[in-house]
Short mmCIF file of C-alpha atoms in Angstrom, two decimals:
data_model
loop_
_atom_site.label_atom_id
_atom_site.label_comp_id
_atom_site.label_asym_id
_atom_site.label_seq_id
_atom_site.Cartn_x
_atom_site.Cartn_y
_atom_site.Cartn_z
CA MET A 1 168.33 130.20 101.72
CA SER A 2 167.43 126.43 103.26
CA LEU A 3 165.70 123.58 101.74
CA PHE A 4 163.01 122.60 105.18
CA ASP A 5 161.11 119.49 104.85
CA ASP A 6 157.24 119.27 105.18
CA ASP A 7 156.20 116.03 106.62
CA PHE A 8 152.76 116.55 107.33
CA TYR A 9 149.37 115.43 105.17
CA SER A 10 148.28 117.11 102.08
CA THR A 11 144.84 118.10 101.81
CA LYS A 12 144.88 118.12 97.60
CA ARG A 13 142.74 116.01 96.11
CA SER A 14 143.51 112.44 95.00
CA ARG A 15 143.75 112.42 90.76
CA GLN A 16 144.21 108.20 91.05
CA ARG A 17 143.15 106.64 88.48
CA PRO A 18 140.51 103.21 89.39
CA GLN A 19 143.16 100.21 89.88
CA SER A 20 143.01 96.93 88.11
CA TRP A 21 142.21 94.79 89.99
CA ARG A 22 145.83 92.14 91.18
CA PRO A 23 144.91 89.17 93.28
CA LYS A 24 147.69 88.32 96.60
CA GLY A 25 148.60 91.89 98.07
CA SER A 26 148.79 94.36 94.34
CA GLY A 27 148.77 97.80 95.21
CA ARG A 28 149.29 100.47 97.90
CA PHE A 29 148.61 99.10 101.53
CA ALA A 30 146.26 100.92 103.84
CA ASN A 31 148.54 100.83 106.08
CA PHE A 32 149.88 104.22 107.14
CA THR A 33 153.16 103.53 108.89
CA GLU A 34 154.67 102.20 105.44
CA ARG A 35 153.42 105.51 104.03
CA ARG A 36 156.74 107.52 102.55
CA ARG A 37 157.25 111.51 102.73
CA ASN A 38 158.76 112.98 100.42
CA VAL A 39 157.60 116.99 100.56
CA ALA A 40 159.60 119.47 101.07
CA LEU A 41 159.53 123.68 100.74
CA ILE A 42 161.97 126.79 100.69
CA ALA A 43 162.16 128.44 104.00
CA GLY A 44 164.01 131.60 103.97
CA VAL A 45 166.03 132.00 106.93
CA GLY A 46 167.86 136.38 106.44
CA GLY A 47 164.43 137.67 107.81
CA ALA A 48 161.63 136.79 105.77
CA LEU A 49 159.21 134.26 105.68
CA ALA A 50 158.99 132.42 101.70
CA MET A 51 155.33 132.10 100.89
CA LEU A 52 154.32 127.99 101.07
CA LEU A 53 154.99 125.49 98.44
CA LEU A 54 153.02 122.54 99.96
CA VAL A 55 150.44 121.53 102.25
CA GLY A 56 152.16 121.97 106.26
CA VAL A 57 152.84 124.96 107.86
CA VAL A 58 155.83 123.88 109.33
CA GLY A 59 159.80 123.92 107.61
CA GLY A 60 160.96 119.59 108.28
CA PHE A 61 164.14 118.28 107.68
CA GLY A 62 167.45 120.10 106.02
CA LYS A 63 170.14 122.07 106.87
CA SER A 64 169.61 125.62 108.11
CA GLY A 65 171.49 127.99 110.37
CA THR A 66 170.11 129.76 113.86
CA SER A 67 170.67 132.71 115.15
CA THR A 68 169.58 133.85 119.10
CA ASP A 69 168.96 137.40 119.14
CA ALA A 70 166.00 138.38 120.87
CA LEU A 71 162.97 140.58 120.93
CA ALA A 72 161.81 141.75 123.80
CA ILE A 73 158.59 141.94 124.30
CA PRO A 74 156.86 142.87 128.31
CA ALA A 75 155.97 139.60 130.30
CA SER A 76 153.30 141.36 132.37
CA VAL A 77 150.24 141.06 130.20
CA ALA A 78 146.48 142.48 131.49
CA LYS A 79 143.07 140.52 131.00
CA PRO A 80 141.72 140.78 127.88
CA GLU A 81 138.27 142.97 127.75
CA ALA A 82 136.13 142.99 124.51
CA HIS A 83 134.79 145.66 123.39
CA PRO A 84 131.96 145.67 121.17
CA MET A 85 132.99 149.13 120.00
CA ASN A 86 137.02 149.05 120.39
CA ILE A 87 138.04 145.71 118.56
CA ASN A 88 141.13 146.53 117.70
CA ASP A 89 142.42 146.88 121.69
CA SER A 90 140.51 143.35 122.32
CA VAL A 91 143.34 141.71 119.65
CA VAL A 92 145.33 143.63 120.98
CA ALA A 93 145.50 142.61 124.39
CA ALA A 94 144.51 138.86 123.56
CA THR A 95 147.92 138.58 121.69
CA GLU A 96 149.41 140.55 124.44
CA LYS A 97 148.09 137.31 126.75
CA ILE A 98 149.41 134.87 124.96
CA LYS A 99 152.41 135.39 123.30
CA PRO A 100 154.92 135.03 126.03
CA SER A 101 153.27 130.66 125.98
CA VAL A 102 154.56 130.74 122.21
CA VAL A 103 157.70 129.04 121.46
CA SER A 104 159.12 127.74 118.41
CA VAL A 105 160.31 123.90 118.26
CA ILE A 106 163.19 122.90 117.06
CA SER A 107 163.99 119.44 115.91
CA SER A 108 167.65 118.54 114.71
CA LYS A 109 168.32 115.21 113.35
CA LYS A 110 171.65 113.76 114.28
CA ASP A 111 173.97 110.58 113.74
CA GLU A 112 176.25 109.11 115.57
CA LYS A 113 179.08 111.01 114.97
CA GLY A 114 177.64 114.35 116.21
CA GLN A 115 177.13 115.90 113.50
CA GLU A 116 173.79 117.72 112.32
CA THR A 117 171.64 115.78 109.62
CA GLY A 118 168.06 117.83 109.61
CA LEU A 119 166.55 121.09 111.29
CA GLY A 120 162.69 120.97 111.59
CA ILE A 121 161.14 124.69 113.72
CA GLY A 122 157.39 124.50 114.55
CA SER A 123 155.49 126.23 117.10
CA GLY A 124 154.62 124.93 119.65
CA VAL A 125 152.50 126.23 122.98
CA ILE A 126 153.02 126.58 126.27
CA PHE A 127 150.25 124.48 128.77
CA ALA A 128 150.84 122.99 132.12
CA ARG A 129 153.76 122.59 134.72
CA ASN A 130 155.68 119.66 136.27
CA GLY A 131 157.59 120.30 139.11
CA ASP A 132 159.93 122.55 137.93
CA LYS A 133 159.60 121.51 134.50
CA VAL A 134 156.14 123.19 131.64
CA ARG A 135 155.09 121.11 129.04
CA ILE A 136 154.24 121.81 125.88
CA VAL A 137 152.27 121.53 122.77
CA THR A 138 152.28 121.04 118.91
CA ASN A 139 152.99 119.00 116.59
CA SER A 140 153.67 115.58 115.24
CA HIS A 141 155.09 116.66 112.39
CA VAL A 142 156.92 119.49 113.44
CA VAL A 143 159.50 116.70 116.01
CA GLU A 144 158.77 113.03 113.15
CA ASN A 145 162.00 113.66 112.68
CA GLY A 146 163.85 114.03 115.04
CA ASN A 147 166.57 113.36 117.47
CA GLN A 148 167.17 116.33 119.20
CA PHE A 149 164.84 119.28 120.77
CA GLU A 150 164.78 122.67 121.61
CA MET A 151 162.06 125.38 123.20
CA VAL A 152 163.42 128.47 121.89
CA ASN A 153 160.70 131.43 124.12
CA TYR A 154 159.80 133.81 122.61
CA GLN A 155 162.52 136.64 125.15
CA GLY A 156 165.00 134.57 123.08
CA GLU A 157 165.79 131.64 125.31
CA HIS A 158 166.86 128.43 123.79
CA ARG A 159 165.96 125.62 126.04
CA LYS A 160 166.44 121.73 125.79
CA ALA A 161 163.58 119.62 125.62
CA THR A 162 162.81 116.44 125.60
CA LEU A 163 160.02 114.52 123.29
CA ILE A 164 157.15 112.84 126.04
CA GLY A 165 154.48 110.61 122.71
CA ARG A 166 153.57 111.97 119.72
CA ASP A 167 150.57 110.77 117.51
CA ARG A 168 150.69 110.73 113.71
CA ILE A 169 147.11 110.57 114.03
CA THR A 170 146.21 113.27 115.19
CA ASP A 171 149.55 115.05 114.48
CA LEU A 172 149.84 115.75 118.48
CA ALA A 173 152.58 115.81 119.77
CA VAL A 174 154.12 117.15 124.14
CA LEU A 175 157.49 118.30 124.44
CA GLU A 176 159.32 119.26 128.35
CA ALA A 177 161.54 121.80 128.85
CA ASP A 178 163.10 123.53 132.60
CA GLY A 179 160.41 125.62 133.88
CA LYS A 180 163.26 128.66 135.58
CA ASP A 181 161.43 131.50 134.96
CA ILE A 182 158.40 130.50 132.86
CA LYS A 183 156.00 132.08 134.83
CA ILE A 184 152.48 132.23 131.36
CA LEU A 185 150.97 129.28 130.49
CA ALA A 186 148.30 129.01 127.57
CA GLU A 187 144.55 129.22 128.90
CA PHE A 188 142.25 126.80 127.25
CA GLY A 189 139.47 127.40 125.87
CA ASP A 190 136.36 125.62 124.75
CA SER A 191 135.66 124.72 121.26
CA ASP A 192 132.78 123.30 121.12
CA THR A 193 130.94 126.27 122.16
CA LEU A 194 132.73 128.30 118.23
CA ARG A 195 130.57 129.79 116.48
CA ALA A 196 130.54 130.82 112.17
CA GLY A 197 132.18 133.90 112.72
CA GLU A 198 133.67 134.59 115.42
CA MET A 199 136.88 136.25 115.23
CA ALA A 200 139.69 134.28 115.73
CA ILE A 201 143.81 135.01 116.05
CA ALA A 202 146.71 132.61 114.66
CA VAL A 203 149.34 133.06 116.73
CA GLY A 204 153.31 131.67 116.15
CA ASN A 205 156.55 131.44 117.22
CA PRO A 206 158.28 130.71 113.30
CA LEU A 207 162.03 130.04 112.81
CA GLY A 208 162.78 130.65 116.66
CA LEU A 209 165.35 133.33 115.13
CA GLY A 210 164.28 136.60 117.36
CA PHE A 211 162.08 138.19 115.32
CA SER A 212 158.49 138.38 116.91
CA PRO A 213 155.78 135.56 116.65
CA THR A 214 153.95 136.46 113.93
CA VAL A 215 149.72 137.56 114.93
CA THR A 216 147.38 136.94 111.71
CA GLN A 217 143.43 137.92 112.32
CA GLY A 218 140.34 136.74 110.96
CA ILE A 219 137.08 134.84 111.92
CA ILE A 220 136.16 131.13 112.72
CA SER A 221 134.77 129.99 108.86
CA SER A 222 133.08 127.07 109.90
CA PRO A 223 133.63 125.45 114.35
CA LYS A 224 133.45 122.22 112.93
CA ARG A 225 134.67 120.68 108.50
CA THR A 226 135.54 117.17 107.97
CA ILE A 227 137.74 117.18 105.71
CA PRO A 228 139.90 113.86 103.92
CA VAL A 229 143.56 114.33 104.44
CA SER A 230 146.63 111.83 103.45
CA LEU A 231 149.11 109.94 106.27
CA SER A 232 151.64 109.30 103.19
CA ARG A 233 151.68 113.08 102.38
CA GLU A 234 151.99 112.48 98.80
CA GLY A 235 147.78 113.65 98.17
CA THR A 236 146.79 110.43 96.09
CA ASP A 237 145.13 108.20 98.10
CA TYR A 238 143.22 109.64 102.36
CA ASP A 239 143.81 107.19 105.24
CA TRP A 240 141.85 109.33 107.80
CA GLU A 241 139.72 112.18 108.17
CA MET A 242 139.99 115.24 110.51
CA ASP A 243 137.88 117.49 112.13
CA VAL A 244 139.29 120.98 112.52
CA ILE A 245 138.57 124.17 113.02
CA GLN A 246 138.73 126.01 109.92
CA THR A 247 138.96 129.43 109.45
CA ASP A 248 140.49 132.60 107.08
CA ALA A 249 143.56 133.79 109.81
CA ALA A 250 146.74 133.65 107.38
CA ILE A 251 147.85 130.01 109.13
CA ASN A 252 151.87 130.91 108.25
CA GLN A 253 154.54 129.22 107.44
CA GLY A 254 156.03 128.18 111.07
CA ASN A 255 152.87 128.28 112.35
CA SER A 256 151.93 125.06 112.98
CA GLY A 257 151.89 123.66 116.48
CA GLY A 258 151.27 127.58 117.35
CA PRO A 259 147.64 128.01 118.87
CA LEU A 260 144.43 130.20 117.71
CA VAL A 261 143.17 132.09 120.03
CA ASN A 262 139.74 133.38 120.57
CA ILE A 263 138.98 137.93 121.73
CA ASP A 264 139.73 136.61 125.38
CA GLY A 265 142.95 134.85 124.23
CA LYS A 266 142.63 131.55 125.69
CA VAL A 267 143.23 128.70 123.16
CA ILE A 268 140.70 127.12 121.28
CA GLY A 269 142.86 124.93 118.59
CA ILE A 270 146.16 123.74 117.52
CA ASN A 271 146.97 125.30 114.03
CA SER A 272 148.47 122.66 111.85
CA MET A 273 147.73 123.16 107.62
CA LYS A 274 146.45 124.98 105.44
CA ILE A 275 145.20 123.93 102.07
CA SER A 276 148.00 125.90 99.24
CA ASP A 277 146.53 125.07 95.62
CA THR A 278 146.66 128.02 92.95
CA GLY A 279 144.12 130.01 93.27
CA VAL A 280 142.68 129.31 96.95
CA GLU A 281 143.70 131.46 99.71
CA GLY A 282 141.66 131.93 103.60
CA LEU A 283 141.93 127.84 104.22
CA GLY A 284 143.51 127.38 107.22
CA PHE A 285 142.58 124.98 109.55
CA ALA A 286 143.60 124.21 112.85
CA ILE A 287 142.90 120.87 115.80
CA PRO A 288 139.96 121.24 118.06
CA ILE A 289 141.01 121.81 121.61
CA ASN A 290 138.52 120.08 123.51
CA SER A 291 140.35 117.50 120.62
CA VAL A 292 143.70 118.20 121.82
CA LYS A 293 142.93 117.47 125.79
CA PRO A 294 142.50 114.05 125.68
CA ILE A 295 145.25 112.96 123.06
CA ILE A 296 147.60 115.34 125.26
CA GLU A 297 146.98 112.89 129.17
CA ASN A 298 146.93 109.69 126.76
CA LEU A 299 150.45 111.49 125.36
CA ILE A 300 151.54 112.70 129.19
CA THR A 301 150.60 109.02 130.58
CA ASP A 302 151.43 106.47 128.30
CA HIS A 303 153.88 108.48 124.91
CA LYS A 304 151.76 107.71 123.02
CA VAL A 305 147.74 107.07 122.05
CA LYS A 306 145.90 103.21 122.59
CA ARG A 307 144.72 102.42 119.45
CA PRO A 308 142.38 99.01 119.09
CA LEU A 309 144.13 96.61 116.30
CA MET A 310 142.59 94.80 113.77
CA GLY A 311 145.14 92.64 112.07
CA VAL A 312 144.46 93.88 108.15
CA SER A 313 146.14 96.50 105.32
CA THR A 314 143.12 97.09 102.83
CA GLN A 315 142.03 99.06 99.89
CA GLU A 316 138.39 100.26 98.99
CA LEU A 317 136.50 97.44 96.15
CA GLN A 318 135.10 100.66 94.33
CA ALA A 319 138.60 101.87 93.85
CA PHE A 320 139.87 98.38 91.32
CA LYS A 321 138.97 97.10 88.58
CA GLY A 322 137.84 93.48 87.02
CA THR A 323 137.24 91.83 90.63
CA ASP A 324 134.79 89.04 89.04
CA VAL A 325 137.18 87.16 89.33
CA LEU A 326 136.75 88.30 93.96
CA LYS A 327 132.98 86.64 93.11
CA LEU A 328 131.00 89.13 94.52
CA PRO A 329 127.11 89.41 93.87
CA ALA A 330 125.41 91.90 91.99
CA ASP A 331 125.09 93.98 95.16
CA VAL A 332 127.88 94.57 96.56
CA LYS A 333 129.12 97.66 94.80
CA THR A 334 131.88 98.66 97.90
CA GLY A 335 133.88 97.07 100.76
CA VAL A 336 136.99 96.63 101.59
CA ILE A 337 139.64 93.52 99.31
CA VAL A 338 142.06 92.95 102.21
CA PHE A 339 145.13 92.63 101.27
CA GLU A 340 147.30 91.16 104.00
CA VAL A 341 146.39 89.80 107.23
CA SER A 342 147.60 89.06 110.66
CA GLY A 343 147.35 88.81 114.63
CA PRO A 344 143.94 88.83 115.12
CA ALA A 345 142.64 88.89 111.82
CA LYS A 346 144.76 85.65 110.90
CA GLU A 347 143.90 83.58 113.71
CA ALA A 348 140.50 84.33 113.33
CA GLY A 349 140.22 82.89 109.25
CA ILE A 350 140.64 86.01 107.62
CA LYS A 351 142.49 85.86 104.86
CA ALA A 352 143.75 87.66 101.40
CA GLN A 353 140.41 88.46 99.16
CA ASP A 354 138.39 88.23 101.48
CA VAL A 355 136.45 90.99 100.77
CA ILE A 356 134.78 92.98 104.41
CA VAL A 357 131.96 94.55 104.05
CA GLN A 358 130.74 95.08 108.15
CA LEU A 359 132.25 95.04 111.64
CA ASP A 360 129.27 94.59 114.26
CA ASP A 361 125.80 96.68 112.47
CA ARG A 362 128.40 98.95 111.01
CA LYS A 363 128.73 98.85 107.37
CA ILE A 364 132.44 99.29 106.26
CA ASP A 365 132.49 101.07 102.91
CA SER A 366 136.82 102.46 103.15
CA THR A 367 139.76 101.82 104.41
CA ILE A 368 138.99 105.04 106.63
CA SER A 369 135.00 103.82 107.11
CA LEU A 370 137.08 100.57 108.87
CA ARG A 371 139.62 103.16 111.05
CA LYS A 372 137.42 105.28 112.53
CA TYR A 373 134.71 102.92 113.52
CA LEU A 374 137.99 100.69 115.10
CA TYR A 375 138.89 104.01 116.36
CA ASN A 376 136.30 106.26 118.09
CA GLU A 377 134.04 103.26 118.80
CA LYS A 378 135.93 99.96 119.81
CA ARG A 379 138.80 99.72 122.46
CA ILE A 380 141.56 97.34 123.54
CA GLY A 381 139.92 93.89 123.81
CA ASP A 382 136.95 94.72 122.32
CA LYS A 383 134.98 91.45 120.29
CA VAL A 384 134.18 92.77 116.73
CA ASN A 385 131.67 91.17 113.94
CA VAL A 386 133.37 90.88 110.79
CA VAL A 387 130.89 90.13 107.88
CA TYR A 388 132.93 89.29 104.82
CA TYR A 389 132.70 87.61 101.78
CA ARG A 390 135.07 85.18 100.15
CA GLY A 391 134.14 83.22 96.97
CA GLY A 392 130.99 84.99 96.61
CA LYS A 393 129.89 82.73 99.57
CA LYS A 394 128.76 85.72 102.43
CA LEU A 395 131.04 84.53 106.12
CA SER A 396 131.37 85.96 109.32
CA ALA A 397 134.12 86.23 111.97
CA VAL A 398 134.96 87.50 116.06
CA ILE A 399 137.99 89.28 115.55
CA THR A 400 139.47 90.02 119.58
CA LEU A 401 141.08 93.55 119.01
CA VAL A 402 145.05 93.76 120.33
CA GLU A 403 146.85 96.83 121.47
CA ALA A 404 148.30 98.51 118.12
CA THR A 405 152.23 98.91 118.61
CA ASP A 406 154.57 101.62 117.32
CA LYS A 407 155.82 100.78 113.66
#
């Protein structure tokens, strides 16, 4: 057995009680880049995978040995043709079509002496060429703690890979590896046309140890489900909301980053996570491929996703008790309390303990709603009108958004 640290979002329900208000930045700031990650998984590598214990579907960091024995799978595949009287044959054809493009992604961490101090393993899918190289899309949490990368194809061949870029919010990453003799690329489908009840197939290459890629079959439970996620992986506070495909196709450990495909063998999503609370079955989630496309284009072009920055760290007003000290009007029940100020917000006169209630004409009742408005509706260089309360007075300020920097 080996210990793997799964560094992904938690979808477990927050049980946090309201905190007592303590001014001047007490409590956790809503800055996802500062959250700590502590989730662990136990993954067997002797021939069978252990049951997924916590949220996430990839083994993260910890010591592990590897094997390079390969299980041969024919490279030539026929285009699947769905037939209402022979669904099983259609599933087989779709699986054979996608299998050659599904790979293991091995992310290792080595110290200055070259000693391996961690190993993370997930899946990925080859989707494009760049000269003599191929590009692989996977999850950000598969690679975020590594500094050296490999891909293992369905024939068991190990090839060094380079991280092109990753984005933690969307949990996507792109790698590049030698494309010699790789002839089959995954074909992207259209996730906007999905309907509940359609067949879905989740494919992964867990552990890359010579096992056949895992294949599970199910249906699309919901083509678009918005779920809250905790970027801290602790599940105590929600930092973001993801639009995902919900499926009852089992997403097994190690399948993270692999494709969710339709009956035609086209990729409709990237497997990302599942809910693993006791008694919960059939709740797997994939990032819709139409949401994936612009992100991977940004990662290839800019090596990251550029997003606007206001320069505030906030938390929900309603998460605290005893906020009388803020002297808010009786009808102000929701908003976000500013804990830290920097950059554009500081230049515009925003201060700690201000309570933001509106951006332009959009009501702001949570840190998530603030982020979603900025990330989805605004661009770097845009101006945003901030409406806030200070000492019981309603004020406003205009902030010019700048590019957020990586921390």
